Short mmCIF file of C-alpha atoms in Angstrom, two decimals:
data_model
loop_
_atom_site.label_atom_id
_atom_site.label_comp_id
_atom_site.label_asym_id
_atom_site.label_seq_id
_atom_site.Cartn_x
_atom_site.Cartn_y
_atom_site.Cartn_z
CA MET K 1 29.93 -9.80 -5.66
CA SER K 2 33.34 -11.52 -5.56
CA ARG K 3 34.78 -12.23 -2.07
CA ARG K 4 38.14 -10.66 -1.49
CA TRP K 5 41.09 -11.57 0.89
CA TYR K 6 39.39 -9.33 3.78
CA GLY K 7 36.00 -10.95 3.44
CA PRO K 8 32.65 -9.27 2.68
CA LEU K 9 32.26 -5.79 4.27
CA PRO K 10 28.81 -4.50 4.65
CA GLN K 11 29.80 -1.19 2.90
CA ALA K 12 32.08 -2.62 0.42
CA THR K 13 30.91 -2.18 -3.03
CA ASP K 14 31.69 -3.04 -6.58
CA LEU K 15 29.73 -0.22 -7.95
CA ALA K 16 30.99 2.89 -6.14
CA VAL K 17 30.37 4.96 -9.22
CA LEU K 18 26.98 5.93 -8.30
CA LEU K 19 26.03 9.58 -7.46
CA PRO K 20 24.71 10.45 -3.99
CA SER K 21 21.26 10.28 -5.17
CA ALA K 22 21.49 6.51 -4.83
CA SER K 23 22.06 6.67 -1.09
CA ARG K 24 19.48 9.47 -0.80
CA ILE K 25 16.81 7.19 -2.55
CA ALA K 26 17.80 4.14 -0.29
CA GLN K 27 17.37 6.29 2.83
CA THR K 28 14.23 7.84 1.71
CA ALA K 29 12.70 4.19 0.99
CA ALA K 30 14.00 2.96 4.37
CA ALA K 31 12.37 5.70 6.22
CA GLU K 32 9.09 5.57 4.36
CA ARG K 33 8.87 1.74 4.72
CA ILE K 34 9.30 1.95 8.69
CA ALA K 35 6.71 4.88 8.75
CA GLY K 36 4.38 2.98 6.25
CA ALA K 37 3.07 6.06 4.48
CA PHE K 38 4.85 8.39 1.92
CA ARG K 39 6.26 11.81 2.75
CA LEU K 40 3.89 14.56 2.18
CA ARG K 41 5.67 17.55 0.42
CA LEU K 42 3.48 20.48 0.26
CA ARG K 43 4.69 23.73 -1.03
CA PRO K 44 2.99 27.28 -1.24
CA ALA K 45 2.54 26.69 -5.00
CA HIS K 46 -0.01 23.93 -4.29
CA GLY K 47 -2.15 26.44 -2.21
CA VAL K 48 -1.96 28.82 -5.28
CA ALA K 49 -2.76 26.25 -7.72
CA LEU K 50 -5.65 25.29 -5.55
CA LEU K 51 -6.83 28.82 -5.10
CA ALA K 52 -6.59 29.22 -8.94
CA LEU K 53 -8.85 26.17 -9.35
CA PHE K 54 -11.25 27.47 -7.00
CA ILE K 55 -11.54 30.94 -8.77
CA LEU K 56 -11.93 28.86 -12.27
CA GLY K 57 -14.73 26.74 -10.60
CA CYS K 58 -16.47 29.77 -9.11
CA GLY K 59 -16.14 31.36 -12.64
CA LEU K 60 -17.67 28.50 -14.31
CA ALA K 61 -20.47 28.30 -12.06
CA GLN K 62 -21.25 31.91 -12.07
CA ALA K 63 -21.55 31.77 -15.75
CA GLN K 64 -24.32 29.25 -15.36
CA VAL K 65 -26.29 31.26 -12.70
CA GLN K 66 -29.90 31.61 -14.02
CA PRO K 67 -31.42 35.02 -13.18
CA GLY K 68 -33.11 35.15 -9.78
CA GLN K 69 -30.62 32.82 -8.25
CA PRO K 70 -28.17 33.88 -5.67
CA SER K 71 -24.48 34.29 -6.93
CA ILE K 72 -22.07 31.30 -6.24
CA LEU K 73 -20.01 33.25 -3.61
CA ALA K 74 -23.32 34.06 -1.65
CA THR K 75 -24.18 30.23 -2.12
CA LEU K 76 -20.65 28.99 -0.63
CA TRP K 77 -20.97 31.97 2.01
CA LYS K 78 -24.32 30.23 3.05
CA TRP K 79 -22.87 26.70 3.24
CA THR K 80 -19.70 27.61 5.00
CA PRO K 81 -20.71 27.29 8.57
CA VAL K 82 -22.08 23.72 7.75
CA LEU K 83 -18.99 22.65 5.99
CA LEU K 84 -16.91 23.86 8.51
CA ARG K 85 -18.77 22.08 11.22
CA GLY K 86 -17.99 19.00 9.20
CA PHE K 87 -14.42 20.09 8.98
CA VAL K 88 -14.10 20.30 12.88
CA PHE K 89 -15.65 16.77 12.82
CA ASN K 90 -12.97 15.65 10.39
CA LEU K 91 -10.07 17.03 12.94
CA VAL K 92 -11.78 15.82 16.09
CA ILE K 93 -11.79 12.25 14.35
CA SER K 94 -8.13 12.69 13.27
CA ALA K 95 -7.08 13.91 16.83
CA VAL K 96 -8.89 11.05 18.81
CA ALA K 97 -7.69 8.39 16.18
CA MET K 98 -3.98 9.61 16.49
CA ALA K 99 -4.06 9.78 20.12
CA ALA K 100 -5.59 6.32 20.63
CA GLY K 101 -3.32 4.67 17.86
CA THR K 102 -0.23 6.53 19.51
CA ILE K 103 -0.84 5.34 22.93
CA VAL K 104 -1.37 1.69 21.93
CA GLY K 105 1.19 1.83 19.15
CA LEU K 106 3.91 2.76 21.83
CA PHE K 107 3.15 -0.46 23.70
CA LEU K 108 3.10 -2.35 20.79
CA GLY K 109 6.36 -0.91 19.61
CA PHE K 110 8.18 -1.59 23.03
CA ALA K 111 6.64 -5.28 22.80
CA GLN K 112 8.20 -5.78 19.30
CA ILE K 113 11.85 -5.49 21.02
CA SER K 114 10.72 -7.41 24.17
CA LEU K 115 13.18 -10.26 25.24
CA LEU K 116 10.54 -12.73 25.57
CA LEU K 117 9.67 -14.49 22.21
CA PRO K 118 5.96 -14.86 22.09
CA VAL K 119 5.51 -11.21 23.10
CA ARG K 120 8.04 -10.17 20.34
CA LYS K 121 6.48 -12.41 17.76
CA GLY K 122 2.88 -11.52 18.74
CA ALA K 123 3.63 -7.98 18.54
CA TRP K 124 5.31 -8.38 15.02
CA LEU K 125 2.31 -10.34 13.84
CA THR K 126 -0.22 -7.67 15.14
CA THR K 127 1.76 -4.67 13.72
CA HIS K 128 2.23 -6.35 10.12
CA PHE K 129 -1.28 -7.72 10.04
CA PHE K 130 -2.57 -4.10 10.66
CA ARG K 131 0.04 -2.37 8.46
CA ASN K 132 -0.99 -5.02 5.47
CA ALA K 133 -4.87 -4.46 5.81
CA PRO K 134 -6.07 -1.57 3.56
CA TRP K 135 -7.56 1.43 5.71
CA LEU K 136 -10.82 1.21 4.23
CA VAL K 137 -11.09 -2.54 5.17
CA LEU K 138 -10.47 -1.79 8.82
CA LEU K 139 -12.85 1.02 8.63
CA PHE K 140 -15.65 -1.26 7.26
CA TYR K 141 -14.39 -3.88 9.88
CA CYS K 142 -14.88 -1.51 13.13
CA MET K 143 -18.08 0.05 11.50
CA PHE K 144 -20.09 -3.25 10.96
CA LEU K 145 -18.73 -5.37 13.86
CA LEU K 146 -18.80 -2.87 16.87
CA PRO K 147 -22.49 -3.00 18.55
CA PHE K 148 -24.31 0.23 18.28
CA GLN K 149 -24.64 0.31 22.10
CA VAL K 150 -23.05 -1.31 25.30
CA THR K 151 -24.75 -2.02 28.33
CA ILE K 152 -22.53 -2.03 31.38
CA PHE K 153 -24.08 -2.77 34.80
CA GLY K 154 -27.59 -2.03 33.48
CA VAL K 155 -26.51 1.30 31.95
CA THR K 156 -26.87 1.31 28.12
CA ILE K 157 -24.32 3.62 26.41
CA PRO K 158 -24.82 4.39 22.73
CA ILE K 159 -21.83 4.15 20.51
CA PRO K 160 -22.22 6.77 17.62
CA ASP K 161 -20.78 5.97 14.23
CA TRP K 162 -17.98 8.42 14.31
CA ILE K 163 -16.57 6.58 17.47
CA LYS K 164 -16.58 3.51 15.51
CA ALA K 165 -15.06 5.02 12.55
CA THR K 166 -12.23 6.55 14.82
CA LEU K 167 -11.52 3.35 16.22
CA GLY K 168 -11.25 1.93 12.75
CA LEU K 169 -8.67 4.59 11.62
CA SER K 170 -6.77 4.28 14.74
CA LEU K 171 -6.03 0.55 13.99
CA PRO K 172 -3.65 1.34 11.12
CA VAL K 173 -2.30 4.49 13.04
CA MET K 174 -1.39 2.06 15.92
CA ALA K 175 0.45 -0.40 13.64
CA ASN K 176 2.32 2.56 11.85
CA VAL K 177 3.25 4.16 15.07
CA SER K 178 4.62 0.64 16.52
CA GLU K 179 6.81 0.25 13.64
CA ILE K 180 8.10 3.84 13.77
CA VAL K 181 8.83 3.29 17.71
CA ARG K 182 10.70 -0.04 16.92
CA GLY K 183 12.54 1.68 14.10
CA ALA K 184 13.67 4.58 16.21
CA ILE K 185 14.75 2.39 19.16
CA GLN K 186 16.69 0.03 16.80
CA SER K 187 18.37 3.31 15.26
CA ILE K 188 19.99 4.19 18.38
CA PRO K 189 23.80 3.00 18.41
CA THR K 190 24.49 -0.33 20.43
CA ALA K 191 27.18 1.84 22.20
CA GLN K 192 24.25 3.78 24.30
CA TRP K 193 23.04 0.35 25.61
CA GLU K 194 26.42 -0.71 26.30
CA SER K 195 27.56 2.17 28.25
CA ALA K 196 24.13 2.43 30.20
CA ALA K 197 24.70 -1.41 31.12
CA SER K 198 28.36 -0.42 32.15
CA LEU K 199 26.70 2.35 34.48
CA ALA K 200 24.73 -0.34 36.11
CA PHE K 201 21.29 0.66 34.60
CA ASN K 202 18.90 -2.17 34.20
CA ARG K 203 16.94 -2.82 31.07
CA ARG K 204 13.90 -0.73 31.92
CA GLN K 205 15.88 2.17 33.21
CA THR K 206 17.99 2.09 29.99
CA LEU K 207 15.04 2.27 27.77
CA TRP K 208 12.97 4.81 29.76
CA MET K 209 16.10 7.30 30.67
CA ILE K 210 18.53 6.73 27.98
CA ILE K 211 17.21 4.99 24.81
CA PHE K 212 13.44 6.45 24.74
CA PRO K 213 14.38 10.19 25.22
CA GLN K 214 16.75 10.06 22.15
CA CYS K 215 13.99 8.29 20.08
CA ILE K 216 11.61 11.13 20.53
CA LYS K 217 13.43 13.27 18.07
CA ARG K 218 13.83 10.65 15.45
CA MET K 219 9.88 9.69 15.89
CA LEU K 220 8.43 13.05 15.77
CA PRO K 221 8.84 13.81 12.01
CA PRO K 222 7.34 10.57 10.87
CA TRP K 223 4.76 10.68 13.49
CA MET K 224 3.71 14.11 12.40
CA ASN K 225 3.76 12.96 8.56
CA LEU K 226 1.42 10.30 9.72
CA TYR K 227 -0.95 12.60 11.45
CA ALA K 228 -1.28 14.84 8.16
CA ILE K 229 -1.94 11.62 6.26
CA LEU K 230 -4.37 10.52 8.63
CA THR K 231 -6.37 13.96 8.53
CA MET K 232 -6.56 13.62 4.67
CA ALA K 233 -7.76 9.99 5.22
CA THR K 234 -10.68 10.95 7.29
CA VAL K 235 -12.70 11.66 4.36
CA LEU K 236 -12.89 7.88 4.06
CA THR K 237 -15.18 8.10 6.80
CA SER K 238 -17.76 9.53 4.44
CA ILE K 239 -17.93 6.23 2.43
CA VAL K 240 -19.22 4.54 5.61
CA GLY K 241 -21.81 7.20 6.27
CA VAL K 242 -20.20 9.65 8.93
CA ASN K 243 -21.28 13.14 8.51
CA GLU K 244 -18.06 14.74 7.91
CA MET K 245 -17.19 17.54 5.57
CA MET K 246 -17.15 15.40 2.33
CA SER K 247 -20.54 14.03 3.26
CA LEU K 248 -21.91 17.32 4.04
CA THR K 249 -20.35 18.72 0.76
CA ARG K 250 -22.22 16.05 -1.13
CA GLN K 251 -25.42 16.74 0.85
CA ALA K 252 -25.15 20.64 0.07
CA LEU K 253 -24.74 19.85 -3.66
CA SER K 254 -27.76 17.81 -3.87
CA ALA K 255 -29.71 20.42 -1.68
CA GLU K 256 -28.65 23.16 -4.20
CA ASN K 257 -29.51 20.88 -7.10
CA ARG K 258 -27.77 23.33 -9.60
CA SER K 259 -25.32 22.30 -12.39
CA GLY K 260 -21.87 23.72 -12.23
CA LEU K 261 -21.33 24.02 -8.47
CA LEU K 262 -19.22 20.65 -8.19
CA LEU K 263 -15.76 22.18 -8.93
CA ALA K 264 -16.35 25.21 -6.84
CA PHE K 265 -17.41 23.19 -3.70
CA TYR K 266 -14.77 20.44 -4.03
CA SER K 267 -12.02 22.64 -4.57
CA TYR K 268 -13.33 24.95 -1.43
CA VAL K 269 -13.10 21.53 0.50
CA LEU K 270 -9.48 20.81 -0.64
CA PHE K 271 -8.35 24.18 0.15
CA TRP K 272 -9.57 23.82 3.75
CA PHE K 273 -7.60 20.61 3.97
CA PHE K 274 -4.75 22.17 2.51
CA LEU K 275 -4.79 25.18 5.06
CA TYR K 276 -4.70 22.58 7.82
CA CYS K 277 -2.23 20.18 6.47
CA TYR K 278 0.32 22.50 4.86
CA PRO K 279 1.89 23.84 8.30
CA ILE K 280 2.18 20.44 9.67
CA ALA K 281 4.10 19.27 6.51
CA ARG K 282 6.30 22.34 6.52
CA TRP K 283 7.07 21.90 10.31
CA THR K 284 7.89 18.07 9.77
CA VAL K 285 10.23 18.99 7.07
CA ARG K 286 12.04 21.80 9.33
CA LEU K 287 12.31 19.44 12.27
CA GLU K 288 13.87 16.84 10.19
CA ALA K 289 16.32 18.96 8.75
CA ARG K 290 17.22 20.09 12.27
CA TYR K 291 17.58 16.64 13.79
CA ALA K 292 19.41 15.24 10.80
CA VAL K 293 22.56 16.68 11.83
CA ASN K 294 22.66 14.49 14.95
CA HIS K 295 22.54 11.02 12.89
CA MET C 1 -14.28 -31.59 -3.57
CA GLU C 2 -18.04 -31.42 -2.82
CA SER C 3 -17.47 -33.00 0.78
CA PHE C 4 -14.97 -30.30 1.37
CA TRP C 5 -17.61 -27.55 0.52
CA SER C 6 -20.33 -29.30 2.45
CA TRP C 7 -18.17 -29.39 5.40
CA PHE C 8 -18.74 -25.67 5.81
CA ARG C 9 -22.52 -26.08 5.74
CA TRP C 10 -21.95 -28.76 8.61
CA LEU C 11 -19.85 -26.02 10.38
CA HIS C 12 -22.71 -23.49 10.06
CA ASP C 13 -25.18 -26.02 11.39
CA ALA C 14 -23.00 -27.02 14.21
CA THR C 15 -21.32 -23.61 15.15
CA GLY C 16 -23.49 -21.02 13.50
CA ILE C 17 -20.31 -19.71 11.51
CA ASN C 18 -22.09 -19.09 8.28
CA LEU C 19 -19.37 -19.18 5.42
CA THR C 20 -21.56 -19.02 2.47
CA ILE C 21 -18.80 -18.38 0.32
CA PHE C 22 -17.71 -21.92 0.71
CA TYR C 23 -20.82 -23.99 0.60
CA ASP C 24 -22.87 -21.81 -1.48
CA SER C 25 -22.02 -21.92 -5.11
CA PHE C 26 -23.52 -18.77 -6.08
CA ASP C 27 -21.85 -16.81 -3.35
CA ARG C 28 -18.37 -18.83 -4.05
CA GLY C 29 -18.76 -17.48 -7.67
CA ARG C 30 -19.29 -13.98 -6.67
CA PHE C 31 -16.37 -13.98 -4.07
CA ALA C 32 -13.94 -15.64 -6.48
CA SER C 33 -14.98 -13.05 -9.12
CA GLY C 34 -14.39 -10.24 -6.58
CA PHE C 35 -11.09 -11.59 -5.71
CA TRP C 36 -9.98 -11.99 -9.23
CA MET C 37 -11.10 -8.41 -9.89
CA THR C 38 -9.00 -7.12 -7.15
CA VAL C 39 -5.89 -9.03 -8.52
CA LYS C 40 -6.55 -7.99 -11.91
CA LEU C 41 -7.01 -4.40 -10.76
CA SER C 42 -3.76 -4.67 -8.92
CA ALA C 43 -1.79 -6.18 -11.45
CA VAL C 44 -2.99 -3.98 -14.43
CA CYS C 45 -2.27 -0.90 -12.19
CA ILE C 46 1.06 -2.01 -11.39
CA VAL C 47 2.23 -2.45 -14.82
CA LEU C 48 0.67 0.65 -16.10
CA SER C 49 1.99 2.75 -13.29
CA VAL C 50 5.63 1.43 -13.73
CA LEU C 51 5.27 2.24 -17.61
CA ILE C 52 3.80 5.68 -16.58
CA GLY C 53 7.03 6.03 -14.26
CA ILE C 54 9.44 4.97 -17.21
CA VAL C 55 8.00 7.24 -19.60
CA GLY C 56 7.63 10.11 -17.30
CA ALA C 57 11.07 9.88 -15.91
CA TRP C 58 12.18 9.92 -19.57
CA LEU C 59 10.02 12.98 -20.51
CA GLN C 60 11.45 14.69 -17.44
CA ARG C 61 15.00 14.61 -18.92
CA SER C 62 13.56 15.90 -22.19
CA ARG C 63 15.20 18.94 -23.72
CA LEU C 64 11.88 20.82 -24.10
CA ARG C 65 10.99 22.91 -21.30
CA VAL C 66 7.44 22.71 -21.57
CA THR C 67 7.43 18.90 -21.55
CA ARG C 68 9.36 19.08 -18.48
CA ARG C 69 6.75 21.60 -16.78
CA VAL C 70 3.87 19.24 -17.78
CA VAL C 71 5.34 16.20 -16.02
CA HIS C 72 6.05 18.33 -12.90
CA TRP C 73 2.62 19.46 -12.65
CA TYR C 74 1.21 16.03 -13.12
CA ILE C 75 3.35 14.86 -10.36
CA GLN C 76 2.38 17.57 -8.03
CA PHE C 77 -1.16 16.92 -8.65
CA PHE C 78 -1.52 13.39 -8.20
CA ARG C 79 1.07 13.45 -5.26
CA ASN C 80 -0.77 15.86 -2.99
CA THR C 81 -4.53 15.23 -3.55
CA PRO C 82 -6.26 12.36 -1.76
CA PRO C 83 -6.83 9.32 -4.17
CA LEU C 84 -10.36 9.16 -3.37
CA VAL C 85 -10.86 12.77 -4.55
CA GLN C 86 -8.97 11.72 -7.93
CA LEU C 87 -11.08 8.98 -8.24
CA TYR C 88 -14.37 10.94 -7.99
CA PHE C 89 -12.89 13.67 -10.27
CA PHE C 90 -12.39 11.08 -12.97
CA TYR C 91 -15.55 9.12 -12.67
CA PHE C 92 -17.93 11.81 -12.11
CA GLY C 93 -15.96 14.81 -13.20
CA VAL C 94 -14.45 13.74 -16.39
CA GLY C 95 -16.68 10.33 -16.75
CA SER C 96 -19.82 12.65 -16.91
CA LEU C 97 -18.56 14.48 -20.02
CA LEU C 98 -17.50 11.50 -21.93
CA THR C 99 -21.00 9.99 -22.71
CA THR C 100 -22.66 8.81 -25.95
CA THR C 101 -26.32 8.36 -26.77
CA ALA C 102 -27.30 4.84 -26.99
CA ALA C 103 -29.92 3.55 -29.21
CA SER C 104 -32.63 3.74 -26.68
CA GLY C 105 -31.79 7.48 -26.48
CA ALA C 106 -30.34 7.50 -23.00
CA ASN C 107 -26.90 8.77 -22.22
CA VAL C 108 -24.49 6.05 -21.78
CA PRO C 109 -20.83 6.50 -20.40
CA MET C 110 -18.21 5.87 -22.83
CA VAL C 111 -15.72 4.83 -20.15
CA SER C 112 -16.72 2.00 -17.62
CA ASN C 113 -16.08 2.44 -14.02
CA VAL C 114 -13.55 -0.36 -13.97
CA ALA C 115 -11.48 1.56 -16.84
CA TRP C 116 -11.85 4.74 -14.72
CA ALA C 117 -10.44 3.14 -11.49
CA ILE C 118 -7.50 1.57 -13.66
CA VAL C 119 -6.62 5.11 -15.22
CA SER C 120 -7.18 6.88 -11.84
CA LEU C 121 -5.24 4.42 -9.65
CA SER C 122 -2.43 4.14 -12.60
CA PHE C 123 -1.81 7.70 -12.44
CA PHE C 124 -1.87 8.05 -8.84
CA ALA C 125 0.93 5.49 -8.55
CA GLY C 126 2.52 6.49 -11.66
CA ALA C 127 3.14 10.19 -10.26
CA PHE C 128 5.26 8.58 -7.30
CA ASN C 129 6.97 6.09 -9.68
CA VAL C 130 8.15 9.06 -11.99
CA GLU C 131 9.85 10.62 -9.06
CA ILE C 132 11.15 7.19 -7.86
CA PHE C 133 12.76 6.51 -11.24
CA ARG C 134 13.94 9.99 -11.68
CA SER C 135 16.11 9.87 -8.47
CA GLY C 136 17.27 6.55 -9.75
CA ILE C 137 18.56 8.00 -13.01
CA GLU C 138 19.91 11.04 -11.19
CA ALA C 139 22.32 8.54 -9.49
CA VAL C 140 23.79 7.13 -12.74
CA PRO C 141 26.95 9.23 -13.41
CA GLN C 142 27.54 11.41 -16.61
CA THR C 143 30.69 9.35 -17.19
CA THR C 144 28.63 6.22 -17.84
CA ILE C 145 26.33 7.91 -20.25
CA GLU C 146 29.34 9.25 -22.07
CA ALA C 147 30.81 5.79 -22.22
CA ALA C 148 27.65 4.53 -23.75
CA GLU C 149 27.87 7.64 -26.21
CA SER C 150 31.38 6.77 -27.08
CA LEU C 151 30.05 3.03 -28.01
CA GLY C 152 27.76 4.60 -30.19
CA PHE C 153 24.50 4.17 -28.40
CA SER C 154 21.74 6.52 -29.28
CA ARG C 155 20.00 8.71 -26.70
CA LEU C 156 17.13 6.14 -26.42
CA ARG C 157 19.19 3.14 -26.39
CA THR C 158 21.46 4.56 -23.80
CA TYR C 159 18.36 5.02 -21.54
CA LEU C 160 17.07 1.52 -22.44
CA PHE C 161 20.21 -0.66 -21.87
CA ILE C 162 22.45 1.46 -19.92
CA VAL C 163 20.75 4.06 -17.60
CA PHE C 164 17.47 2.27 -16.87
CA PRO C 165 18.70 -0.93 -15.75
CA LEU C 166 21.01 0.70 -13.37
CA ALA C 167 18.52 3.13 -12.14
CA PHE C 168 15.84 0.31 -11.56
CA ARG C 169 18.17 -1.57 -9.26
CA ILE C 170 18.51 1.63 -7.25
CA SER C 171 14.86 2.54 -7.29
CA LEU C 172 13.31 -1.10 -6.45
CA PRO C 173 13.13 -0.48 -2.62
CA ALA C 174 10.99 2.76 -3.10
CA LEU C 175 9.29 1.24 -5.93
CA ASN C 176 8.22 -1.65 -3.74
CA ASN C 177 6.84 0.82 -1.07
CA ASN C 178 4.68 2.58 -3.58
CA LEU C 179 3.35 -0.57 -5.21
CA VAL C 180 2.24 -2.08 -1.97
CA ASN C 181 0.51 1.14 -1.06
CA LEU C 182 -1.19 0.91 -4.63
CA VAL C 183 -2.38 -2.56 -3.86
CA LYS C 184 -3.95 -1.42 -0.84
CA THR C 185 -5.33 1.58 -2.35
CA THR C 186 -7.40 -0.56 -4.80
CA THR C 187 -10.15 -0.93 -2.30
CA LEU C 188 -11.08 2.88 -2.95
CA ALA C 189 -12.70 1.56 -6.24
CA TYR C 190 -15.61 0.46 -3.98
CA ALA C 191 -16.61 3.85 -3.77
CA ILE C 192 -17.47 3.92 -7.67
CA ALA C 193 -18.94 0.44 -7.36
CA VAL C 194 -16.21 -1.55 -9.08
CA PRO C 195 -16.96 -5.21 -8.29
CA GLU C 196 -14.03 -5.92 -6.39
CA MET C 197 -13.38 -7.95 -3.36
CA LEU C 198 -14.49 -5.19 -0.86
CA TYR C 199 -17.48 -4.50 -2.93
CA VAL C 200 -18.55 -7.96 -3.65
CA SER C 201 -18.26 -8.95 0.29
CA SER C 202 -20.58 -6.13 1.05
CA GLN C 203 -23.12 -7.69 -1.53
CA ILE C 204 -22.60 -11.03 0.18
CA TRP C 205 -23.13 -9.80 3.73
CA SER C 206 -26.20 -7.78 2.82
CA ASP C 207 -27.94 -10.76 1.35
CA GLU C 208 -26.74 -13.28 3.69
CA LEU C 209 -26.51 -11.27 6.96
CA ASN C 210 -23.10 -12.95 7.75
CA VAL C 211 -21.08 -9.55 8.56
CA PRO C 212 -18.47 -10.94 10.94
CA GLU C 213 -17.51 -14.00 9.05
CA MET C 214 -17.21 -11.96 5.71
CA MET C 215 -15.11 -9.20 7.47
CA ASN C 216 -12.83 -11.80 8.78
CA VAL C 217 -12.58 -13.43 5.36
CA LEU C 218 -11.93 -10.07 3.83
CA LEU C 219 -9.18 -9.07 6.39
CA PHE C 220 -7.57 -12.31 5.99
CA CYS C 221 -7.58 -12.30 2.25
CA TYR C 222 -5.99 -8.85 1.96
CA PHE C 223 -3.21 -9.51 4.75
CA ALA C 224 -2.64 -12.68 2.59
CA LEU C 225 -2.42 -10.68 -0.76
CA VAL C 226 -0.28 -7.83 0.56
CA GLY C 227 1.86 -10.20 2.66
CA LEU C 228 2.51 -12.29 -0.37
CA LEU C 229 3.47 -9.25 -2.69
CA VAL C 230 5.54 -7.97 0.18
CA TYR C 231 7.42 -11.09 0.61
CA VAL C 232 8.02 -11.43 -3.09
CA MET C 233 9.35 -8.05 -3.74
CA HIS C 234 11.54 -7.99 -0.71
CA ARG C 235 13.16 -11.31 -1.97
CA TRP C 236 13.52 -9.81 -5.41
CA GLU C 237 14.78 -6.60 -3.87
CA ARG C 238 17.45 -8.45 -2.06
CA ALA C 239 18.63 -10.45 -5.03
CA ILE C 240 19.29 -7.48 -7.26
CA ARG C 241 20.10 -4.79 -4.83
CA VAL C 242 23.32 -2.67 -5.63
CA PRO C 243 25.93 -3.56 -2.94
CA GLY C 244 26.83 -0.82 -0.66
CA PHE C 245 23.63 1.26 -1.22
CA GLY C 246 21.16 -0.45 1.07
CA VAL C 247 20.54 1.09 4.70
#
């Protein structure tokens, strides 16, 4: 880019010929980079496609039913309470991991804009360390390194597997929330800080009473998207042996020991996840559209 | 070199920190091969997924309606299902159909688990890349394409020499996000026993019972690997960014 007489302006461009899609993709990329996760875009058509897959799976399985065996729908119905218990387990893990990750992530996010250099750098390093580590590795880390029980004042408290798995999932959530908080605070115009200072607010008051309330709106859509992605990621805990829906499905399939059930069962599982994540994804899109006007 | 390796044996004797991957040549070889496998898996999947993205974005502008529909449904499928499910689908679902009978009479899979991991992960990341490149291409104005046509460029050559280079510069930030995500997703190959870093480490810690040491080594290796990728890609991104279109 050549320097002109008026000097380099940030928005000056030699290539002003690009269509609006260019700035749209730049904005999406910046938002996704802060959120640390891609945007989930579920549509009703996905549910219909899943349902079609499920019906196809049932049809294929029904064609292989031997005389004397119960029908595929009866088999699915028999296992539904067990599978749903597993699904509730998934939801509990996702809710606890999200709550824990959000609380710690909020503090980490505030630490990232601290005026103290060591605090700021430390928070930055922590955030990026946990953002760069794969979720599965963090899950393994907590599963294998946390003790199976702790003794406090002579009282032995067992730590079940799922608590450790939840902690493992809350670490990446924490790092992503931290970055969402930092991004939201830094997206508030500097004029807000300056006008607060002119009204004699101190830094903490400005942050809590002026900046942070405005951030909540901007943080909500990426935060909900992160939750939907976390819910889908809870199936990872099946790899480390937590008895959630995916593990229970595998156990059900081996207990049935019949060929042809695979597609029907797995599409059934997927359908339950879709039912849960779809409203969240839609709501995220709606909130984002509503808040976008204020930018 | 040997004294460097044996320093870790002394460390074990002195402090109990048991880093067998340094002083035990067998473990060192295993871990190195796992690390190398992760790097290879990442590199191959990055290249393949970018190619899928380029071809897919080209096909999505096809004049045939059916081609556009196929690409659309490919994106929808891979974007909206968990990658672990996709991996299982390819390895257990499709893989169990593609078997041959060996000389011994046993059923042998035609496609190895490493190949399935590459296929599955490339398709997963490729679906995102198609969309990324498509929005990049959409940003190139019709007038630029008309200018190319007036200079006698064919449809393919316009795409290759005019539209794609511009679109690539626009798409690079979004592409980087996706590729970083892809490298992190390669750990899922553990689930189908691909001997990558996580899998090899789990073998080492079950043999040597040095779980904490291996966990920390593993975490550090991934941090370094992904951090390096992020750093290099961001440098590149800044170097070729289109002025005025960053955020």
